[in-house]
mmCIF file of C-alpha atoms and ligand atoms in Angstrom:
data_model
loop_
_atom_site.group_PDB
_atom_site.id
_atom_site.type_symbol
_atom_site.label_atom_id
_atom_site.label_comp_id
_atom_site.label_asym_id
_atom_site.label_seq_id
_atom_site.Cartn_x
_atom_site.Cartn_y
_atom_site.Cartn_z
ATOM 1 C CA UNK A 635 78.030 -11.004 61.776
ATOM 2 C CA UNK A 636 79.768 -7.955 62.678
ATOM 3 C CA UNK A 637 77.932 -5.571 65.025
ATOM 4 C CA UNK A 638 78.720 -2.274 66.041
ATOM 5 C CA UNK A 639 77.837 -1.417 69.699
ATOM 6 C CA UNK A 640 77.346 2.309 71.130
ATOM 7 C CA UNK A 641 76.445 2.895 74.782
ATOM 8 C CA UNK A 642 76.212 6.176 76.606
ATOM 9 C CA UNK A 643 73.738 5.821 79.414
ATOM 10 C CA UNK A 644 76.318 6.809 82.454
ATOM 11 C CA UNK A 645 79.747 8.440 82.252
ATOM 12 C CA UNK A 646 81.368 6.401 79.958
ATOM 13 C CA UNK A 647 81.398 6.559 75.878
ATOM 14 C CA UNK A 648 81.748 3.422 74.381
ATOM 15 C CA UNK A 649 82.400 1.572 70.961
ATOM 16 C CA UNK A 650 82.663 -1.755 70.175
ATOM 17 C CA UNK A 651 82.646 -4.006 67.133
ATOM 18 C CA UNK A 652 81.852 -7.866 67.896
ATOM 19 C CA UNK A 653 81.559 -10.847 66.260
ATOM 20 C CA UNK A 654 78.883 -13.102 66.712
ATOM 21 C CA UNK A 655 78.208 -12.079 69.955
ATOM 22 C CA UNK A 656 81.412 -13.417 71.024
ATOM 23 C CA UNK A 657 84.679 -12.549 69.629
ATOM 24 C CA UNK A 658 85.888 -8.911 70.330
ATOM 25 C CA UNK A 659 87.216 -7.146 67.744
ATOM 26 C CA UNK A 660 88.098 -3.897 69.362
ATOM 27 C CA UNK A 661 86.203 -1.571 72.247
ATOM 28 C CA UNK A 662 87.202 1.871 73.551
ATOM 29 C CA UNK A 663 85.853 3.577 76.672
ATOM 30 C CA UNK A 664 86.053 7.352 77.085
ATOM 31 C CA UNK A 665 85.819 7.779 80.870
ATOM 32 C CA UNK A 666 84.732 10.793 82.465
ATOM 33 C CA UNK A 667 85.675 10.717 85.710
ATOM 34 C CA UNK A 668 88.019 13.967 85.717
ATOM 35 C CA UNK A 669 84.951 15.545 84.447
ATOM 36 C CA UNK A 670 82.392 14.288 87.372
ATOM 37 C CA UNK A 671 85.320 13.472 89.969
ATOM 38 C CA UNK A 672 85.622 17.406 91.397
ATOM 39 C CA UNK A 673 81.063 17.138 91.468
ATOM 40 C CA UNK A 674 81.752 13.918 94.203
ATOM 41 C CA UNK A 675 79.035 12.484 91.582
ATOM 42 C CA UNK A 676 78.070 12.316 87.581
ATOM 43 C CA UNK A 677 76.300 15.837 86.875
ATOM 44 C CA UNK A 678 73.810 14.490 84.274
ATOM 45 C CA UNK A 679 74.188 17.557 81.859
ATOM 46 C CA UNK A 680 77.802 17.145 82.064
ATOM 47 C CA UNK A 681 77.802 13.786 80.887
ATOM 48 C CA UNK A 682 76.052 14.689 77.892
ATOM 49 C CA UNK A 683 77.853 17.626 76.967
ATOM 50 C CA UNK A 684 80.876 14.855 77.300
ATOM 51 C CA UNK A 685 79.074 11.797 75.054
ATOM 52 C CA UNK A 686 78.787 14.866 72.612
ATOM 53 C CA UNK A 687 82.411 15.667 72.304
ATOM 54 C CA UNK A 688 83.657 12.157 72.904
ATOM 55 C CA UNK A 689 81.255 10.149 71.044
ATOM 56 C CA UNK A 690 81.985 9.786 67.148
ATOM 57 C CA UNK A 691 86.067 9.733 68.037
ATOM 58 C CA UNK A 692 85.113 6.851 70.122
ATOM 59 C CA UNK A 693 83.490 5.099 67.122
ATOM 60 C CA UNK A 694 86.579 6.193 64.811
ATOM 61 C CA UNK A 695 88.711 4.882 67.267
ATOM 62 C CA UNK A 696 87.221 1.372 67.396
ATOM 63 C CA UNK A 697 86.798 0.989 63.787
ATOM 64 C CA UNK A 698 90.553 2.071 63.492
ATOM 65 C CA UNK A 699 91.340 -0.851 66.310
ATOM 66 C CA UNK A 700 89.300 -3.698 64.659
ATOM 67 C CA UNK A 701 90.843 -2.256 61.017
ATOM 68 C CA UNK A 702 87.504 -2.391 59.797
ATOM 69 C CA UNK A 703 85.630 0.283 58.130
ATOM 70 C CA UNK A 704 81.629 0.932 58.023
ATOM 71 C CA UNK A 705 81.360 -1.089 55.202
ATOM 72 C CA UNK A 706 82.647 -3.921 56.980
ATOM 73 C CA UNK A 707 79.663 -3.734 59.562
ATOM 74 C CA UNK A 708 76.528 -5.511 59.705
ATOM 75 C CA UNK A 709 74.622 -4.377 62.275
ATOM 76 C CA UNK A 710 74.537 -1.654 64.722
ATOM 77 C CA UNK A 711 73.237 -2.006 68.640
ATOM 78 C CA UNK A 712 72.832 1.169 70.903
ATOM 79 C CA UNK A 713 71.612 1.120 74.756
ATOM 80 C CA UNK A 714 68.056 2.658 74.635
ATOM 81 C CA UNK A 715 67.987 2.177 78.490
ATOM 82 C CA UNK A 716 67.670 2.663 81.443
ATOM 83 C CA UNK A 717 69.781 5.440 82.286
ATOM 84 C CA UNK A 718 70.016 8.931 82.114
ATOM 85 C CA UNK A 719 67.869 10.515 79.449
ATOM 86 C CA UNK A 720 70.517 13.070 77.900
ATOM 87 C CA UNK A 721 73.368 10.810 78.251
ATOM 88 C CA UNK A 722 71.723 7.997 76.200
ATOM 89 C CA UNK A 723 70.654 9.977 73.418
ATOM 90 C CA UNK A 724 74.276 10.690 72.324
ATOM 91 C CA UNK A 725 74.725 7.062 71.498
ATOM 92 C CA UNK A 726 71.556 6.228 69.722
ATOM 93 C CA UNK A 727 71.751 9.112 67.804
ATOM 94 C CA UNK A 728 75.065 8.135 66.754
ATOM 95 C CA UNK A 729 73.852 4.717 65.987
ATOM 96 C CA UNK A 730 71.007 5.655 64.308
ATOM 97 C CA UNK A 731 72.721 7.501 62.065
ATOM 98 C CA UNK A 732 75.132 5.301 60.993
ATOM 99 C CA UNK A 733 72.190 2.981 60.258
ATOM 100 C CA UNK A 734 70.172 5.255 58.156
ATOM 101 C CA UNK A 735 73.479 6.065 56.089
ATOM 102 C CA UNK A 736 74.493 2.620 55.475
ATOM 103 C CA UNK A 737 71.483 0.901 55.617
ATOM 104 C CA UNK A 738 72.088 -0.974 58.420
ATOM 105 C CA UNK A 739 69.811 -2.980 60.662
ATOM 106 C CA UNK A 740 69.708 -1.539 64.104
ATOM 107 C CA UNK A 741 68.452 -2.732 67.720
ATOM 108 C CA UNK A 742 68.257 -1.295 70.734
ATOM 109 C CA UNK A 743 69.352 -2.913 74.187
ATOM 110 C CA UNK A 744 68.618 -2.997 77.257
ATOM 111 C CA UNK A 745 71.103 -1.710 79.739
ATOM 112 C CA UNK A 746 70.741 -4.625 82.016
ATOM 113 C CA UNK A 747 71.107 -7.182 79.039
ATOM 114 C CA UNK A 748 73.734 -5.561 78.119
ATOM 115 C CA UNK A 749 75.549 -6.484 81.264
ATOM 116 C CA UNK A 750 74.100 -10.131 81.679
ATOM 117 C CA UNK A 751 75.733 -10.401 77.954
ATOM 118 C CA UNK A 752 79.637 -9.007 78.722
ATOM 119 C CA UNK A 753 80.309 -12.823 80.207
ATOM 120 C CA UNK A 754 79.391 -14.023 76.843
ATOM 121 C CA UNK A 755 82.639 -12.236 75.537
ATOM 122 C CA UNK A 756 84.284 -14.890 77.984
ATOM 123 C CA UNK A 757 85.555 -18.146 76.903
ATOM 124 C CA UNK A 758 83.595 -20.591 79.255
ATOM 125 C CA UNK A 759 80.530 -18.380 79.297
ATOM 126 C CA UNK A 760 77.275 -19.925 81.573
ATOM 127 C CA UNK A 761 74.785 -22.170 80.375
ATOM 128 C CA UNK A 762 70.677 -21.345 80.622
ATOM 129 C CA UNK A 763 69.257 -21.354 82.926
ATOM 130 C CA UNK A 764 70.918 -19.634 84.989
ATOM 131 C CA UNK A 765 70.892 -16.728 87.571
ATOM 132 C CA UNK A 766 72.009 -13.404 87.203
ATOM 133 C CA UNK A 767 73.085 -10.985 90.935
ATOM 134 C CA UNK A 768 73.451 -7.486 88.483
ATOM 135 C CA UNK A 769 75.063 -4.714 90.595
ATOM 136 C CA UNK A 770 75.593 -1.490 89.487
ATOM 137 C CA UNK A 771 75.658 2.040 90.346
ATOM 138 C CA UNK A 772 71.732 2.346 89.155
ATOM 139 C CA UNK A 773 70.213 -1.855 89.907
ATOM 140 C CA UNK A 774 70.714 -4.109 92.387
ATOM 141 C CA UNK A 775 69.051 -7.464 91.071
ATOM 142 C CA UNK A 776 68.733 -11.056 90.720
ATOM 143 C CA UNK A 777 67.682 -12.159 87.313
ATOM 144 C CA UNK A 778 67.275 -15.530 85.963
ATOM 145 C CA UNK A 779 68.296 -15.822 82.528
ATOM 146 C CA UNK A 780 66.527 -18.632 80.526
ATOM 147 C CA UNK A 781 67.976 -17.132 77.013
ATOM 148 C CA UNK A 782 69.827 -14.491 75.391
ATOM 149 C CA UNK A 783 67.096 -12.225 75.379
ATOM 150 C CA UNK A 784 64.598 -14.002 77.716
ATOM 151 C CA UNK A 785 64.656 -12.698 81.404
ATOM 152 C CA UNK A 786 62.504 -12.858 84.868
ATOM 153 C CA UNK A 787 63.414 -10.235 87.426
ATOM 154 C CA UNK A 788 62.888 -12.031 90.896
ATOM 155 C CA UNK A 789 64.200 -9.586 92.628
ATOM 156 C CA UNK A 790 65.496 -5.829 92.996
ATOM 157 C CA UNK A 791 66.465 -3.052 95.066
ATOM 158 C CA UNK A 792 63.724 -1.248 96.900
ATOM 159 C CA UNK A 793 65.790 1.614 97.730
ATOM 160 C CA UNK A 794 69.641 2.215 96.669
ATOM 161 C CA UNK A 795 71.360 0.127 94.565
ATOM 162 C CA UNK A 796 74.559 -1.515 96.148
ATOM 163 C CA UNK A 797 76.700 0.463 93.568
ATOM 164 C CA UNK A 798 75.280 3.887 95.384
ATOM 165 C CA UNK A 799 75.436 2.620 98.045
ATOM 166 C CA UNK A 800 79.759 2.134 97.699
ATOM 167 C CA UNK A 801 79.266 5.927 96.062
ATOM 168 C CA UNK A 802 77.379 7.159 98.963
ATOM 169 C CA UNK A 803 79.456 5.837 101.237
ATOM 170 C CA UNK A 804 82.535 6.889 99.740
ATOM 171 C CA UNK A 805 81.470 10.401 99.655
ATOM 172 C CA UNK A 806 80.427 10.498 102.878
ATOM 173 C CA UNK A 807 84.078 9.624 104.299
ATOM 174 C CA UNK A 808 86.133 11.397 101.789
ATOM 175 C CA UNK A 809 86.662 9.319 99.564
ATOM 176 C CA UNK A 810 85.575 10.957 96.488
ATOM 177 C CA UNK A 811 84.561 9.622 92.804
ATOM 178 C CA UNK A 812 84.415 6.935 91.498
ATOM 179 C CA UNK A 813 83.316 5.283 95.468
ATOM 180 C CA UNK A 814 83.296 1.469 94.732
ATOM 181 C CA UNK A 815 86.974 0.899 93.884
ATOM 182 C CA UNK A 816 88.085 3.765 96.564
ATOM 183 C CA UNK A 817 86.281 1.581 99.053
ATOM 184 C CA UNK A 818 87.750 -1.510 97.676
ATOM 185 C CA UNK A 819 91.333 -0.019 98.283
ATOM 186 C CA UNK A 820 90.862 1.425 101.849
ATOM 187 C CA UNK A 821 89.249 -1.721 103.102
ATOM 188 C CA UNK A 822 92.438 -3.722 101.817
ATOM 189 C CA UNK A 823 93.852 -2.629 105.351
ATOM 190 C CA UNK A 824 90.605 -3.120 107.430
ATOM 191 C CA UNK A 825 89.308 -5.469 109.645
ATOM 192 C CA UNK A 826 85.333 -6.604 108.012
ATOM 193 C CA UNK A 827 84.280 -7.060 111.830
ATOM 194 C CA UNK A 828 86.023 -3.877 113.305
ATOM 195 C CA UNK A 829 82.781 -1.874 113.043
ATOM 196 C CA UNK A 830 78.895 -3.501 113.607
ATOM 197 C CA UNK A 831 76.611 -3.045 110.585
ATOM 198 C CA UNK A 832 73.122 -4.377 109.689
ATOM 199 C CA UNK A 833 72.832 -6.370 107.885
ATOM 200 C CA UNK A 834 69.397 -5.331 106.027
ATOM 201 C CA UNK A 835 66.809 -7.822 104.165
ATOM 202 C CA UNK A 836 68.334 -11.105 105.359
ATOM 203 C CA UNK A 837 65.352 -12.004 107.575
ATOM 204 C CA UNK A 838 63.113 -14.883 106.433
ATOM 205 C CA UNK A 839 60.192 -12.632 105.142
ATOM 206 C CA UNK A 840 62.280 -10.586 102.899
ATOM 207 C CA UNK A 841 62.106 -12.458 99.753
ATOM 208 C CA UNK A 842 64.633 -12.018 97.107
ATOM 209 C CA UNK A 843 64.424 -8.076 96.938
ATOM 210 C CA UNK A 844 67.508 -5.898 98.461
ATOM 211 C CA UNK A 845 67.538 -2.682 100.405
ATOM 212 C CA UNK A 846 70.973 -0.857 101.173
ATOM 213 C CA UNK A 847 69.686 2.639 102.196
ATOM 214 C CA UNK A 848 69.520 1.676 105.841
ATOM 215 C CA UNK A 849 72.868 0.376 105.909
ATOM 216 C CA UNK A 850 73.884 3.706 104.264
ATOM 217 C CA UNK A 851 72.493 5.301 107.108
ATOM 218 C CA UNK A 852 74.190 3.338 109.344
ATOM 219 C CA UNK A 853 77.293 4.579 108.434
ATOM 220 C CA UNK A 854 75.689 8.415 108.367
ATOM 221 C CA UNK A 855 75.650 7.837 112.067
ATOM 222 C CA UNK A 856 78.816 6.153 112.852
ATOM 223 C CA UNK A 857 80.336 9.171 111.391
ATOM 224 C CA UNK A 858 78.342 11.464 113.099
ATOM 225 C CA UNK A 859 78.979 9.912 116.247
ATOM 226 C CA UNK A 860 82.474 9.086 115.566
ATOM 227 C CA UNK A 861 83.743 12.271 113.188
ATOM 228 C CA UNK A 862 84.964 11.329 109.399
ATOM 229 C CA UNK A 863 87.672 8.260 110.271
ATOM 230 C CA UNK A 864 91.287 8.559 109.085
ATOM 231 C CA UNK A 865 93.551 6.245 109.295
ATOM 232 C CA UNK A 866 93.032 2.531 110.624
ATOM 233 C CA UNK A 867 89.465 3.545 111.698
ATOM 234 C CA UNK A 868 88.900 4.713 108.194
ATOM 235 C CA UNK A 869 90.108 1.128 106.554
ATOM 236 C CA UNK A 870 88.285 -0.521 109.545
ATOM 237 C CA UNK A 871 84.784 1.475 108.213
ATOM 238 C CA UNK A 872 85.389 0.202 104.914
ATOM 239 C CA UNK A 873 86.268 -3.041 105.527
ATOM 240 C CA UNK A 874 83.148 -3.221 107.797
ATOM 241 C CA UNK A 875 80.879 -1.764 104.967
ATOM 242 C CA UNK A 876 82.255 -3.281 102.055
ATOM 243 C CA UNK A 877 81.667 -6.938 103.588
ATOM 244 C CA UNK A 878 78.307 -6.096 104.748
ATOM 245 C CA UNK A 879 77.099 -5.507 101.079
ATOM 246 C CA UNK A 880 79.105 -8.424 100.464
ATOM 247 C CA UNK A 881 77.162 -10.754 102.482
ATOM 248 C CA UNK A 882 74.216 -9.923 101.725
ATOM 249 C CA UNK A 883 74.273 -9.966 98.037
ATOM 250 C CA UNK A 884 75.891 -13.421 98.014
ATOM 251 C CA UNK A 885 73.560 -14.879 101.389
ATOM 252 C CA UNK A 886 70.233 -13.644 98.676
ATOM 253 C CA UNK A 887 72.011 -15.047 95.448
ATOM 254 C CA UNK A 888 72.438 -18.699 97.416
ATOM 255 C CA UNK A 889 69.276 -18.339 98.917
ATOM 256 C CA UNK A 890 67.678 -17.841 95.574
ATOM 257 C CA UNK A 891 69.720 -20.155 93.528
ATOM 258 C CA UNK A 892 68.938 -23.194 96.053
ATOM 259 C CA UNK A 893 65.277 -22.170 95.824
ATOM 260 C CA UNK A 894 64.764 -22.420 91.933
ATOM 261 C CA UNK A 895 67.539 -25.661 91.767
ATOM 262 C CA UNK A 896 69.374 -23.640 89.142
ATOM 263 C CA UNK A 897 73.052 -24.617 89.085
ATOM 264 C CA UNK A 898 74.808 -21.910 87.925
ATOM 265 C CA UNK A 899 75.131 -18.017 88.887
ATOM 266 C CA UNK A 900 76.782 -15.284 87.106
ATOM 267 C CA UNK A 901 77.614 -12.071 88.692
ATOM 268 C CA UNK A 902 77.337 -8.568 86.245
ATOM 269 C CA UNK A 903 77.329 -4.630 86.420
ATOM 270 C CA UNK A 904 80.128 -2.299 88.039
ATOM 271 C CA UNK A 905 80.369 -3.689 91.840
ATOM 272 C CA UNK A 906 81.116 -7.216 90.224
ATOM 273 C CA UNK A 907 84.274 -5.729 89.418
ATOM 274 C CA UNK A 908 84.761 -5.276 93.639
ATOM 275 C CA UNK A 909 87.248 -8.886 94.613
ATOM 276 C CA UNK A 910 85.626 -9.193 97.573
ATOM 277 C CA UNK A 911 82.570 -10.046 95.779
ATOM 278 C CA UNK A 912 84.368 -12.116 93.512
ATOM 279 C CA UNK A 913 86.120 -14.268 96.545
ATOM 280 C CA UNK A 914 82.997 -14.666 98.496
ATOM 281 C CA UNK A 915 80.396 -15.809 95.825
ATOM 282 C CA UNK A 916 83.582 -18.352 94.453
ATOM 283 C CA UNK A 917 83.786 -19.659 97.836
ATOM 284 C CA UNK A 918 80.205 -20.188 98.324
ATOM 285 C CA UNK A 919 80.156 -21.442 94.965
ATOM 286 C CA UNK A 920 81.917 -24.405 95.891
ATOM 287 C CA UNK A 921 80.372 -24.506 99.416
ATOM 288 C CA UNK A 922 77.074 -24.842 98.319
ATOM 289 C CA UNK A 923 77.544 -26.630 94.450
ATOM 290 C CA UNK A 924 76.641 -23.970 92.161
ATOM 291 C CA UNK A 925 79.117 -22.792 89.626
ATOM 292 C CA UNK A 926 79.778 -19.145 89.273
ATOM 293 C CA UNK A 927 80.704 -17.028 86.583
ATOM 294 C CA UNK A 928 82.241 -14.368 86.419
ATOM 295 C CA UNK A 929 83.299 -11.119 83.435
ATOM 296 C CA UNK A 930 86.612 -9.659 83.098
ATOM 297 C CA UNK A 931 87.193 -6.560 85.666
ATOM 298 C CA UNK A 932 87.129 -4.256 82.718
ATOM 299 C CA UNK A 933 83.721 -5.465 81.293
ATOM 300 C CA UNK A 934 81.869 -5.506 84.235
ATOM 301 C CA UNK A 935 81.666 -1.492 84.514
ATOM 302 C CA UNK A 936 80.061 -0.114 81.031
ATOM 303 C CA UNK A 937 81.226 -1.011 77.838
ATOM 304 C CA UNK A 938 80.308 -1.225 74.367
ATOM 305 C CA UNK A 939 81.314 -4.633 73.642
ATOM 306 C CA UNK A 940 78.487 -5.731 75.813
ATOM 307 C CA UNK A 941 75.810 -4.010 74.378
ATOM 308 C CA UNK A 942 77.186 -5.086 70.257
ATOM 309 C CA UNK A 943 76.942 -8.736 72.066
ATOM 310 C CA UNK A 944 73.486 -8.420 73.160
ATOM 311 C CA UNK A 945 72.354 -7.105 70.261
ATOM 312 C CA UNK A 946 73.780 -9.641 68.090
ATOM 313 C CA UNK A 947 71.277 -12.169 69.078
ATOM 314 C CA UNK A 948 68.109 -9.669 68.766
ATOM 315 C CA UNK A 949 69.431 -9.366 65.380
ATOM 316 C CA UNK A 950 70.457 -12.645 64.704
ATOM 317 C CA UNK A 951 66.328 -13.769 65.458
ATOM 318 C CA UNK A 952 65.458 -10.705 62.963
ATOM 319 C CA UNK A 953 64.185 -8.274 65.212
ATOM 320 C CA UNK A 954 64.738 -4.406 64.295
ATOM 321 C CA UNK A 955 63.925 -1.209 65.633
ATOM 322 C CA UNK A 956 62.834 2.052 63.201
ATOM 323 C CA UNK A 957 64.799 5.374 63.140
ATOM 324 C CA UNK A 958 61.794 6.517 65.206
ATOM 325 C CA UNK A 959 63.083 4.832 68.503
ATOM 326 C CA UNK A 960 63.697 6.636 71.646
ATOM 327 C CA UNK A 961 65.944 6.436 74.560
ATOM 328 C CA UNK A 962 63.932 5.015 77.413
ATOM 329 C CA UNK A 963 64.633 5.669 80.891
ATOM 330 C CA UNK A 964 62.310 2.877 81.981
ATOM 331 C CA UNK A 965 62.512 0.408 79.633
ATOM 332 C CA UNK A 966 60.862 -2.965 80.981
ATOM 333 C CA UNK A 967 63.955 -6.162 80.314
ATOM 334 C CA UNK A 968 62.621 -8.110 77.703
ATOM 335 C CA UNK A 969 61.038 -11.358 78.995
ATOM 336 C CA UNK A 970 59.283 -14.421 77.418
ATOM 337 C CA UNK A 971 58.238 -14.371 74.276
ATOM 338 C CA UNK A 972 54.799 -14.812 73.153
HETATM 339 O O1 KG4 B 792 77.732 -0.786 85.629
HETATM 340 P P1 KG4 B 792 78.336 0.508 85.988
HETATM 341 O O2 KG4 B 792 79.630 0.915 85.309
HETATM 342 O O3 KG4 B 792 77.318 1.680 85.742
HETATM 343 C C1 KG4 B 792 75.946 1.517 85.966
HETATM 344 O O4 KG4 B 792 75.281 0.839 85.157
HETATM 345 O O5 KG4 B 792 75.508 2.055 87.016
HETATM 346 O O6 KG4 B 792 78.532 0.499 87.566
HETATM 347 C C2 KG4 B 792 79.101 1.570 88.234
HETATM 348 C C3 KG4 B 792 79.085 1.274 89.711
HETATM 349 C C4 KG4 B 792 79.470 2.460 90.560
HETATM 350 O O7 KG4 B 792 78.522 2.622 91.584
HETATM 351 C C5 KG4 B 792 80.830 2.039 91.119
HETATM 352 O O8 KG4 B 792 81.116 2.582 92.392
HETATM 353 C C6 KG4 B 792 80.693 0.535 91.187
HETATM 354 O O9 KG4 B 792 79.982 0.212 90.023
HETATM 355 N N1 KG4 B 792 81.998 -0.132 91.203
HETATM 356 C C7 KG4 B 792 82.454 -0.849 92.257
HETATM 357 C C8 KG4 B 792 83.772 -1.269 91.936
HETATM 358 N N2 KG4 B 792 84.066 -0.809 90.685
HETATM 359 C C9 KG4 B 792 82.955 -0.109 90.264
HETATM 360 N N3 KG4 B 792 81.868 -1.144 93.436
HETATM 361 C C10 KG4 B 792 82.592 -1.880 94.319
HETATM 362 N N4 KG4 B 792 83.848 -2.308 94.085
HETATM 363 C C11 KG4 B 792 84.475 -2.038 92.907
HETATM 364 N N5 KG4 B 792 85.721 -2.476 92.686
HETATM 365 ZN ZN1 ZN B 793 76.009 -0.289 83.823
#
């Protein structure tokens, strides 16, 4: 089954065509970070002035990769949400129209799923049950994942999500848009202890939810105190910040994972891409027997190929959504079935 995936809910324009929910055939990304970069931040009305422009060569462009045409498509998946109202609307307006003029089935994903579903694209993908830490510029969450399609939130941000917080952070010394991998880079040179954090929901009582506003604020007031760093200081700040967040999504994770026995942990969503991240959760992997999984660098911000993958399998079990469906800024992840 070949399934056409179109996602739009940030600052990226995506189209993918997958097989199965597991071979790629082809995916294109239309960034827009020279659009947002000079903002410090994604302007929302900008980004869908940009899906608008960008959106149907994207979907030429994949079909052209894949050397497929429409008629070679089965299905078509669009993100319906969350994310950012305008922005989404591009895609699933695209989508739907391709399905009303072909005929085509079409589903709508979650954003979330979507991300849960890019390790699926990977050769050695995880088994169920398993748990999911998805970090990204809008969630900060642990999910566990009993099937493709079948999900229990356990636990979330209350506050920022750890991607915002790297954005935040990265604005607030200088370092511009997009903040995660500028942090990543400066902190190459920094010492993780040079600069004393909190280290914020890690006591016993917090549960499995995650808070990164405070620790946001923390830095606010280093800088105040200490003027924007340069230099060593600056990579120092970084360093210090960037394993803080560190820490504390991966102390939660193995707390979580040893609490529900589950054996194996994939990590999803943009700041999955960060290699600290990647080191740290491998290394406590092995520490503490759980296996972890995790996407390509390149699939863990958005993508396309993702959201065709997730949809495969709502399709696959026969589900389909009408013309009439809407983005959704708040749509719920879809959980156990009746
Ligand atoms: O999943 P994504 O592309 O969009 C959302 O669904 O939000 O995630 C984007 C987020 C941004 O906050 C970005 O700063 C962060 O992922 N990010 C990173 C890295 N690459 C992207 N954060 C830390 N380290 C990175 N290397
Ligand atoms: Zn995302």
């Amino acid at each position: 089954m070949l399934i056409l995936g179109l996602e739009s809910s940030c600052d990226e324009t995506a189209a993918a065509i997958v097989e199965d929910g597991r071979r790629v055939c082809s995916e294109v990304v239309a960034s827009q970070i020279e659009v947002h970069a000079r903002f410090g931040g994604v302007v929302p009305e900008l980004a869908s002035r940009a899906h608008v422009v960008n959106v149907v060569p994207v979907l030429r462009a994949a079909l052209l990769e894949a050397e497929l045409t429409l008629d070679d498509i089965d299905g078509v998946a669009v993100t319906q949400g969350p994310g950012l109202v305008g922005a989404l609307l591009v895609a699933m307006q695209a989508g739907k129209a391709v399905a009303y003029a072909r005929g085509l089935p079409l589903v709508g994903v979650h954003h979330l799923e979507g991300h849960m579903t890019a390790i699926f694209l990977e050769e050695e993908p995880p088994p169920f049950p398993h748990l999911a830490l998805v970090v990204s510029g809008g969630h900060s969450s642990l999910i566990v994942a009993h099937d493709h399609g079948v999900f229990e939130e356990i636990g979330a941000t209350r506050d920022d999500a750890a991607g915002e917080a790297f954005d935040k952070v990265a604005k607030l010394v200088g370092l511009g848009y997009p903040g995660g991998i500028a942090i990543q880079e400066a902190a190459e040179a920094g010492d993780p202890a040079g600069v004393a954090l909190p280290r914020p929901m890690t006591g016993k009582q917090t549960g499995d939810d995650f808070s990164f506003s405070g620790l946001k604020t923390a830095v606010l007031n280093h800088v105040r105190k200490n003027g924007v760093p340069t230099g060593s200081a600056l990579a120092d700040l970084c360093a210090s910040f960037q394993a803080t967040v560190v820490e504390v999504l991966v102390r939660k994770t193995r707390k979580a994972v040893r609490r529900l026995q589950l054996e194996h942990v994939q990590v999803c969503g943009g700041v999955a891409a960060n290699a600290a991240l990647r080191e740290e959760l491998r290394r406590v992997g092995e520490e503490w027997d759980f296996s972890v999984f995790t996407p390509r660098i390149d699939r863990c911000t958005d993508n396309a190929a993702m959201i065709a993958a997730a949809g495969f399998h709502h399709l696959r079990r026969g589900e389909r959504a009408g013309l009439d469906m809407n983005a959704d800024s708040s749509l719920p992840l879809p959980g156990p079935r009746p």
